[in-house]
XYZ file of C-alpha atoms in Angstrom:
518
model
C -36.589 -13.723 -19.479
C -35.242 -13.605 -15.889
C -37.634 -12.021 -13.380
C -35.204 -9.203 -12.561
C -35.349 -8.197 -16.253
C -39.048 -8.946 -16.835
C -40.119 -6.848 -13.856
C -37.613 -4.049 -14.149
C -39.575 -0.841 -13.349
C -40.375 1.349 -16.338
C -41.584 4.358 -14.342
C -40.877 5.938 -10.960
C -44.295 4.789 -9.701
C -43.303 1.135 -10.170
C -40.233 1.420 -7.934
C -40.549 -0.034 -4.435
C -38.705 1.677 -1.559
C -36.382 4.708 -1.413
C -39.499 6.858 -1.293
C -37.853 10.207 -0.507
C -35.394 9.790 -3.395
C -38.166 8.725 -5.781
C -40.341 11.674 -4.719
C -37.463 14.060 -5.482
C -36.922 12.486 -8.899
C -40.650 12.602 -9.719
C -40.774 16.278 -8.765
C -38.085 16.970 -11.358
C -38.827 14.562 -14.190
C -42.620 14.304 -13.974
C -43.590 17.822 -12.929
C -41.234 19.767 -15.183
C -41.259 20.137 -18.928
C -37.856 21.830 -19.215
C -34.813 22.764 -17.120
C -33.819 19.200 -16.309
C -30.445 18.715 -14.581
C -27.720 18.215 -17.173
C -25.613 15.973 -14.913
C -27.010 13.502 -12.392
C -25.111 11.221 -10.000
C -26.924 8.118 -8.732
C -25.056 6.500 -5.870
C -25.818 3.455 -3.774
C -24.964 -0.214 -3.235
C -24.863 -2.760 -6.021
C -28.287 -3.969 -7.131
C -30.203 -1.131 -5.463
C -31.706 0.220 -8.699
C -29.295 2.899 -9.927
C -29.189 1.716 -13.539
C -32.953 1.177 -13.593
C -33.525 4.773 -12.491
C -30.979 5.972 -15.051
C -33.012 4.305 -17.811
C -36.254 5.866 -16.531
C -34.636 9.321 -16.497
C -33.297 8.714 -19.998
C -36.792 7.848 -21.267
C -38.098 11.167 -19.930
C -35.283 13.166 -21.495
C -35.540 11.351 -24.828
C -39.323 11.620 -24.959
C -39.587 7.910 -25.807
C -38.112 4.575 -24.774
C -34.309 4.552 -24.875
C -34.294 1.356 -26.960
C -36.016 3.269 -29.769
C -33.216 5.862 -29.837
C -30.085 3.817 -30.609
C -27.904 6.746 -31.639
C -29.174 9.144 -28.964
C -28.755 6.862 -25.939
C -25.362 5.500 -24.940
C -24.505 3.374 -21.920
C -20.807 3.210 -21.099
C -18.952 1.084 -18.567
C -17.049 3.517 -16.359
C -13.901 1.459 -16.841
C -13.974 2.456 -20.511
C -13.742 6.185 -19.814
C -10.405 7.208 -21.269
C -9.223 10.540 -22.662
C -10.191 9.443 -26.184
C -13.667 8.444 -24.975
C -14.306 11.901 -23.562
C -13.069 13.448 -26.798
C -15.563 11.338 -28.775
C -18.403 12.281 -26.411
C -17.606 15.970 -26.852
C -17.894 15.640 -30.621
C -21.221 13.790 -30.468
C -22.666 16.112 -27.825
C -22.820 18.968 -30.358
C -24.755 16.914 -32.912
C -28.549 17.178 -32.838
C -30.367 14.031 -31.649
C -31.726 11.843 -34.449
C -34.648 10.013 -32.820
C -35.399 11.602 -29.445
C -35.420 15.007 -27.789
C -31.896 14.727 -26.379
C -28.634 12.829 -26.344
C -28.159 10.889 -23.108
C -25.037 9.180 -21.777
C -25.316 6.780 -18.845
C -21.933 6.020 -17.318
C -22.488 2.871 -15.279
C -20.382 1.805 -12.292
C -18.102 4.821 -12.611
C -14.387 4.055 -12.512
C -14.482 0.561 -10.931
C -11.656 -0.863 -8.858
C -8.867 -2.764 -10.492
C -6.106 -4.922 -9.031
C -5.119 -3.958 -5.480
C -1.462 -3.398 -4.556
C -0.137 -3.870 -1.016
C 1.383 -0.647 0.376
C 2.497 0.430 3.877
C -0.766 2.395 4.264
C -3.016 -0.418 3.066
C -4.278 -1.691 -0.269
C -4.420 0.695 -3.206
C -5.752 0.206 -6.774
C -2.863 -0.275 -9.183
C -4.103 2.548 -11.405
C -3.740 5.012 -8.504
C -0.106 4.140 -7.793
C 2.316 6.927 -8.727
C 6.103 7.074 -9.199
C 8.066 7.416 -5.935
C 5.226 5.966 -3.872
C 6.042 3.053 -1.580
C 4.674 -0.462 -1.955
C 5.721 -3.904 -0.790
C 7.900 -6.142 -2.935
C 9.780 -9.299 -1.999
C 12.458 -6.868 -0.867
C 10.179 -5.498 1.848
C 9.065 -1.862 1.787
C 10.009 -0.772 -1.724
C 9.641 2.258 -3.991
C 7.900 2.496 -7.355
C 10.191 4.094 -9.933
C 8.053 3.720 -13.050
C 4.537 2.827 -14.179
C 3.584 1.735 -17.668
C 0.333 0.935 -19.444
C 0.132 -1.795 -22.058
C -2.476 -2.833 -24.602
C -2.770 -6.569 -24.006
C -4.520 -8.808 -26.596
C -7.553 -10.619 -25.165
C -6.052 -14.001 -26.057
C -3.286 -13.409 -23.487
C -5.622 -12.865 -20.524
C -5.957 -15.426 -17.748
C -8.037 -15.650 -14.571
C -6.359 -17.335 -11.597
C -8.478 -18.587 -8.687
C -6.670 -19.521 -5.482
C -7.529 -21.863 -2.625
C -8.358 -19.028 -0.202
C -10.793 -17.355 -2.609
C -8.449 -14.781 -4.142
C -8.888 -14.017 -7.836
C -6.316 -12.450 -10.125
C -6.711 -11.290 -13.737
C -3.399 -10.990 -15.558
C -1.535 -12.198 -18.653
C -0.924 -15.903 -19.141
C 2.854 -15.445 -19.438
C 3.364 -13.229 -16.418
C 5.438 -14.661 -13.608
C 4.198 -15.711 -10.155
C 6.672 -16.235 -7.301
C 6.200 -19.641 -5.670
C 8.124 -21.879 -3.302
C 9.362 -23.716 -6.396
C 10.597 -20.544 -8.074
C 9.297 -18.285 -10.841
C 6.415 -19.850 -12.769
C 4.363 -18.395 -15.605
C 0.672 -17.995 -14.783
C -0.411 -20.466 -17.472
C 1.955 -23.133 -16.067
C 0.933 -22.666 -12.445
C -0.698 -25.749 -10.906
C -2.159 -26.944 -7.625
C 1.172 -28.347 -6.442
C 2.880 -24.943 -6.349
C 2.924 -23.317 -2.905
C 2.410 -19.547 -2.787
C 2.936 -17.336 0.252
C 0.369 -14.499 0.113
C 1.108 -11.080 1.546
C 1.210 -10.851 5.342
C 1.756 -7.495 6.970
C 4.630 -7.690 9.441
C 6.701 -10.192 7.500
C 7.557 -7.736 4.737
C 8.024 -4.777 7.054
C 11.348 -6.120 8.285
C 14.550 -6.975 6.469
C 16.118 -8.645 9.488
C 16.082 -12.373 10.277
C 14.871 -12.927 13.814
C 17.828 -14.067 15.997
C 15.678 -16.686 17.731
C 14.631 -18.395 14.523
C 14.748 -22.179 15.084
C 17.615 -23.937 13.378
C 15.246 -26.272 11.578
C 13.505 -23.323 9.975
C 16.894 -21.902 8.954
C 17.670 -25.159 7.206
C 14.301 -25.087 5.476
C 14.942 -21.506 4.411
C 18.311 -22.465 2.909
C 16.619 -25.185 0.877
C 14.055 -22.652 -0.271
C 16.795 -20.186 -1.244
C 18.613 -22.833 -3.258
C 15.455 -23.865 -5.098
C 14.565 -20.269 -5.931
C 18.048 -18.954 -6.671
C 16.921 -17.352 -9.909
C 15.095 -14.607 -8.030
C 16.716 -14.521 -4.582
C 19.247 -11.835 -3.749
C 20.768 -10.430 -0.577
C 17.843 -8.067 -0.114
C 15.068 -10.631 -0.497
C 16.707 -13.512 1.365
C 15.930 -12.223 4.896
C 12.363 -11.460 3.890
C 11.763 -14.880 2.372
C 13.408 -16.503 5.373
C 10.776 -14.864 7.548
C 8.157 -15.744 4.943
C 9.081 -19.433 5.016
C 9.290 -19.533 8.807
C 5.991 -17.764 9.380
C 4.236 -19.587 6.584
C 5.233 -22.962 8.029
C 4.082 -21.986 11.528
C 0.783 -20.264 10.762
C -0.283 -22.111 7.634
C -0.399 -19.002 5.456
C 0.130 -20.939 2.260
C -2.185 -21.074 -0.721
C -2.343 -22.976 -3.989
C -3.937 -22.513 -7.358
C -7.494 -23.845 -7.401
C -8.270 -23.271 -11.081
C -7.355 -21.086 -14.041
C -9.059 -19.946 -17.243
C -7.506 -18.449 -20.354
C -9.945 -16.139 -22.114
C -11.717 -17.734 -25.082
C -14.197 -15.515 -26.844
C -17.696 -16.990 -26.906
C -16.725 -19.707 -24.441
C -16.047 -18.140 -21.036
C -17.001 -14.477 -21.508
C -18.932 -14.460 -18.237
C -15.803 -15.184 -16.194
C -14.114 -12.110 -17.694
C -17.131 -9.767 -17.900
C -15.765 -7.427 -15.217
C -12.750 -6.553 -17.410
C -13.927 -7.335 -20.958
C -16.909 -5.419 -22.293
C -18.157 -4.738 -25.809
C -15.478 -2.123 -26.372
C -12.648 -4.500 -25.425
C -14.098 -7.230 -27.631
C -14.352 -4.819 -30.551
C -10.848 -3.407 -30.144
C -9.304 -6.766 -29.226
C -7.332 -5.668 -26.149
C -7.527 -4.422 -22.562
C -5.287 -1.850 -20.898
C -3.016 -3.380 -18.248
C -0.522 -1.837 -15.841
C 3.108 -2.539 -14.999
C 5.066 -1.361 -11.925
C 8.853 -1.181 -11.730
C 10.320 -1.348 -8.222
C 13.735 -0.330 -6.823
C 14.779 -3.237 -4.577
C 13.277 -6.178 -6.365
C 11.305 -6.765 -9.595
C 8.152 -7.819 -7.753
C 5.074 -6.572 -5.912
C 1.886 -7.981 -4.416
C -1.211 -7.959 -6.625
C -4.341 -8.885 -4.660
C -1.884 -10.296 -2.123
C -0.125 -12.580 -4.634
C 3.659 -12.109 -5.124
C 4.155 -11.342 -8.817
C 7.011 -10.284 -11.077
C 6.907 -6.928 -12.861
C 3.897 -7.719 -15.004
C 0.678 -6.551 -16.580
C -2.214 -6.104 -14.154
C -5.794 -4.949 -14.646
C -6.912 -1.558 -13.345
C -8.896 1.553 -14.158
C -10.178 4.869 -12.839
C -9.478 6.309 -9.418
C -10.245 9.493 -7.530
C -6.862 11.140 -8.092
C -7.016 14.795 -9.053
C -4.617 13.861 -11.863
C -7.150 11.426 -13.306
C -7.242 12.739 -16.864
C -10.519 11.130 -18.005
C -12.421 12.476 -15.018
C -10.883 15.925 -15.304
C -11.676 16.045 -19.012
C -15.310 15.339 -18.123
C -15.512 18.470 -15.967
C -16.291 20.971 -18.719
C -18.873 18.624 -20.208
C -20.658 18.241 -16.885
C -20.505 21.935 -16.002
C -21.803 23.274 -19.319
C -23.084 20.382 -21.454
C -23.563 21.474 -25.060
C -26.857 21.409 -26.940
C -29.208 18.739 -25.679
C -26.615 16.563 -23.974
C -27.359 14.953 -20.602
C -25.164 12.781 -18.402
C -26.223 10.233 -15.780
C -23.450 8.745 -13.639
C -23.991 5.616 -11.522
C -21.568 4.484 -8.838
C -21.352 2.242 -5.806
C -18.466 4.317 -4.442
C -18.740 8.102 -4.944
C -15.432 8.632 -3.127
C -13.677 7.277 -6.217
C -14.903 10.304 -8.150
C -12.890 13.489 -7.868
C -14.643 16.146 -5.797
C -15.170 18.518 -8.707
C -17.105 15.809 -10.579
C -19.414 15.245 -7.614
C -19.994 18.963 -7.098
C -21.218 19.385 -10.683
C -23.928 16.723 -10.364
C -27.401 16.606 -8.869
C -26.906 13.692 -6.479
C -29.518 11.087 -5.552
C -28.806 8.226 -3.180
C -30.320 4.746 -3.258
C -30.422 2.441 -0.255
C -31.188 -1.244 0.118
C -34.855 -2.018 0.777
C -36.282 -2.571 4.240
C -37.804 -5.957 5.035
C -41.446 -4.943 4.504
C -40.547 -3.212 1.226
C -38.791 -6.333 -0.011
C -41.803 -8.478 0.885
C -44.065 -6.017 -0.960
C -41.882 -6.266 -4.090
C -41.836 -10.068 -3.974
C -45.580 -10.343 -3.329
C -46.328 -8.068 -6.279
C -44.055 -10.083 -8.566
C -45.525 -13.421 -7.471
C -49.067 -12.143 -8.090
C -48.107 -11.017 -11.591
C -46.609 -14.446 -12.336
C -49.675 -16.222 -10.956
C -51.925 -14.069 -13.136
C -50.035 -15.458 -16.138
C -49.582 -19.112 -15.189
C -51.799 -19.934 -12.198
C -51.044 -20.624 -8.503
C -47.377 -21.179 -7.660
C -47.786 -22.427 -4.098
C -45.370 -19.869 -2.640
C -46.165 -19.401 1.051
C -45.638 -16.212 3.111
C -42.859 -18.069 4.953
C -41.017 -18.625 1.665
C -41.459 -14.960 0.714
C -39.988 -13.930 4.064
C -37.047 -16.302 3.594
C -36.320 -14.877 0.137
C -36.440 -11.340 1.557
C -33.995 -12.327 4.300
C -31.654 -14.041 1.853
C -31.566 -11.006 -0.472
C -30.739 -8.761 2.490
C -32.240 -5.609 1.001
C -31.056 -6.038 -2.592
C -34.097 -6.072 -4.936
C -32.121 -7.516 -7.834
C -30.898 -10.423 -5.697
C -34.438 -10.991 -4.391
C -35.857 -11.433 -7.884
C -32.929 -13.637 -8.912
C -33.512 -15.918 -5.918
C -37.249 -16.005 -6.595
C -36.537 -16.872 -10.222
C -34.436 -19.866 -9.160
C -36.982 -21.355 -6.735
C -40.235 -20.480 -8.486
C -40.416 -23.800 -10.366
C -39.519 -25.952 -7.357
C -42.074 -28.091 -5.534
C -43.738 -26.020 -2.750
C -42.352 -28.286 -0.007
C -38.813 -27.889 -1.373
C -38.761 -24.120 -1.827
C -37.448 -23.260 1.634
C -34.660 -25.797 1.221
C -33.721 -24.267 -2.132
C -33.415 -20.860 -0.490
C -30.801 -22.334 1.828
C -28.261 -21.930 -0.977
C -28.677 -18.169 -0.625
C -29.753 -17.696 2.985
C -27.092 -17.369 5.621
C -28.227 -18.475 9.092
C -28.340 -15.520 11.466
C -27.044 -17.675 14.323
C -23.801 -18.379 12.451
C -23.170 -14.677 11.904
C -24.193 -13.863 15.471
C -21.751 -16.451 16.837
C -18.938 -14.963 14.747
C -19.798 -11.421 15.854
C -19.858 -12.451 19.514
C -16.513 -14.212 19.160
C -14.966 -11.088 17.631
C -16.347 -8.777 20.330
C -15.170 -11.225 23.005
C -11.685 -10.978 21.463
C -11.453 -14.725 20.918
C -8.155 -16.050 19.556
C -7.589 -16.259 15.809
C -7.278 -20.047 16.063
C -10.810 -20.285 17.477
C -12.299 -17.732 15.082
C -10.463 -19.337 12.166
C -12.267 -22.625 12.842
C -15.601 -20.801 12.822
C -14.754 -19.142 9.500
C -13.683 -22.474 7.968
C -17.122 -23.910 8.749
C -18.922 -21.029 7.048
C -20.179 -21.070 3.479
C -18.153 -18.224 1.979
C -19.572 -18.502 -1.526
C -21.327 -15.153 -0.979
C -19.128 -13.176 1.451
C -20.894 -9.915 0.600
C -24.101 -11.229 2.213
C -22.160 -12.158 5.356
C -20.481 -8.736 5.413
C -23.833 -6.957 5.357
C -25.115 -9.245 8.125
C -22.069 -8.413 10.270
C -22.425 -4.652 9.753
C -26.133 -4.925 10.586
C -25.364 -6.875 13.745
C -22.686 -4.378 14.833
C -24.944 -1.396 14.109
C -27.597 -3.001 16.323
C -24.987 -3.365 19.082
C -24.107 0.323 18.827
C -27.793 1.236 19.092
C -28.004 -0.656 22.395
C -25.542 1.769 23.974
C -21.978 3.048 23.827
C -19.998 0.340 22.024
C -16.762 1.647 20.460
C -15.608 -1.931 19.853
C -18.653 -2.713 17.710
C -18.107 0.571 15.860
C -14.509 -0.437 15.105
C -15.625 -3.826 13.786
C -18.284 -2.115 11.663
C -15.624 0.179 10.202
C -13.445 -2.796 9.202
C -16.361 -4.364 7.305
C -17.581 -1.240 5.493
C -15.791 -2.020 2.244
C -17.709 -4.437 -0.040
C -16.138 -7.752 -1.043
C -17.220 -7.628 -4.693
C -13.608 -7.424 -5.856
C -11.710 -9.699 -3.457
C -14.480 -12.082 -2.358
C -13.672 -14.829 0.118
C -10.091 -13.633 0.604
C -11.293 -10.132 1.444
C -13.688 -11.478 4.066
C -11.048 -13.683 5.710
C -8.533 -10.835 5.853
C -11.174 -8.451 7.256
C -11.865 -10.882 10.117
C -8.141 -11.394 10.748
C -7.343 -7.663 10.640
C -10.247 -6.922 12.982
C -8.936 -9.336 15.611
C -5.528 -7.649 15.404
C -7.054 -4.157 15.665
C -9.131 -4.934 18.764
C -6.506 -7.022 20.559
């Protein structure tokens, strides 16, 4: 089995790092025999050990290993929490446990983000959009007049990957707006030009009077080719879109697409299709209806009124979360709830206030090295010397950047390599500090976007989350050197993880930062 599974801690004593949090948990779950908290919230970055701790807590509450209590232990993806789910939990919570001492629910990655919609106040998850709110369409600043939810069969789902790193989950027959006109997602190809969302272009409905004649002619050609969806409200916007796109190169194309095929590409769709979706045969998708034009921007891509993925949200009108309140405040019988989240702000305040909260942080360098050294020794005890040098251990720790799960995954992938090739193998994961430092210096020096853009193009953006953490670490170090409001502003722009929007999110964060500090 993978090292991160083989060496998953089975007790609090086996956990490396986060000592104050672990001490608090041990004081409750190892020193007490009764009066355990009924609702616990574990918060912290991805891969920091939240789910591992949840399993350890569950073992204590159950009185035996959770895998020996199939009907008493339930792990639910937070995206599955619907009104009906809460109703089912309430029924089961009153039934006596069959195998263990309690019934335990672990709600993992509570209420994850869905598709992001471009609005005048920034991006917003589609599931949090409400009627009468404003959002951008091809008509500029527009108003949402209706929102619908649809049950979409799994066979209709498609994943689109674009040339700038954007990803979009939607239905294969939903329409994308391109330079060539309206094209269904399943018929989109690398020759179709797409103009992603750019703030400023869609905030005006006027054509600039100094627009070059040549661009006007190009715009007319564009209007003629896309007559099926152009009207008097969208024409000025798309004129600006064409002009600006041609001048700044803000054009993208489809890189690849995948239609969901059960048993074939499940991994590509695992963030939206879990066991429940496979069993029921559908996912819940969202549809927005706009006033000016039947379009909006999903993850920055101009789309027709369509079905988009989304779930959860910290709205006080979030029915699933609100229905959980009574369960968390006064859980019946022997019911216990453990919530795990990377973003506690997406939980409504009354949920958070009802939980005992414990926070996990990424490991410090010496803690990471301790974890790796312990794991290597255990492997060597089983199979003999591996030839892993202290320098390699340090490189793995640097590449994982505090994430224990990533550290063990990297170790797992290099452990069978020849000793003299191990450091080279780590290069696939390790991002050179000098590259990040050069980018950070360029940003703080307020270099032009053209110069910074060239630096970004030379970077390996296959793991933008690692680069983001390196940038925030670098900026935090700058702040510690003295008063540096500029570094603090940059840090603020890179606080949000790039798990959902990947390479595109990183590029836009750099671009937005240069605009903010100009």
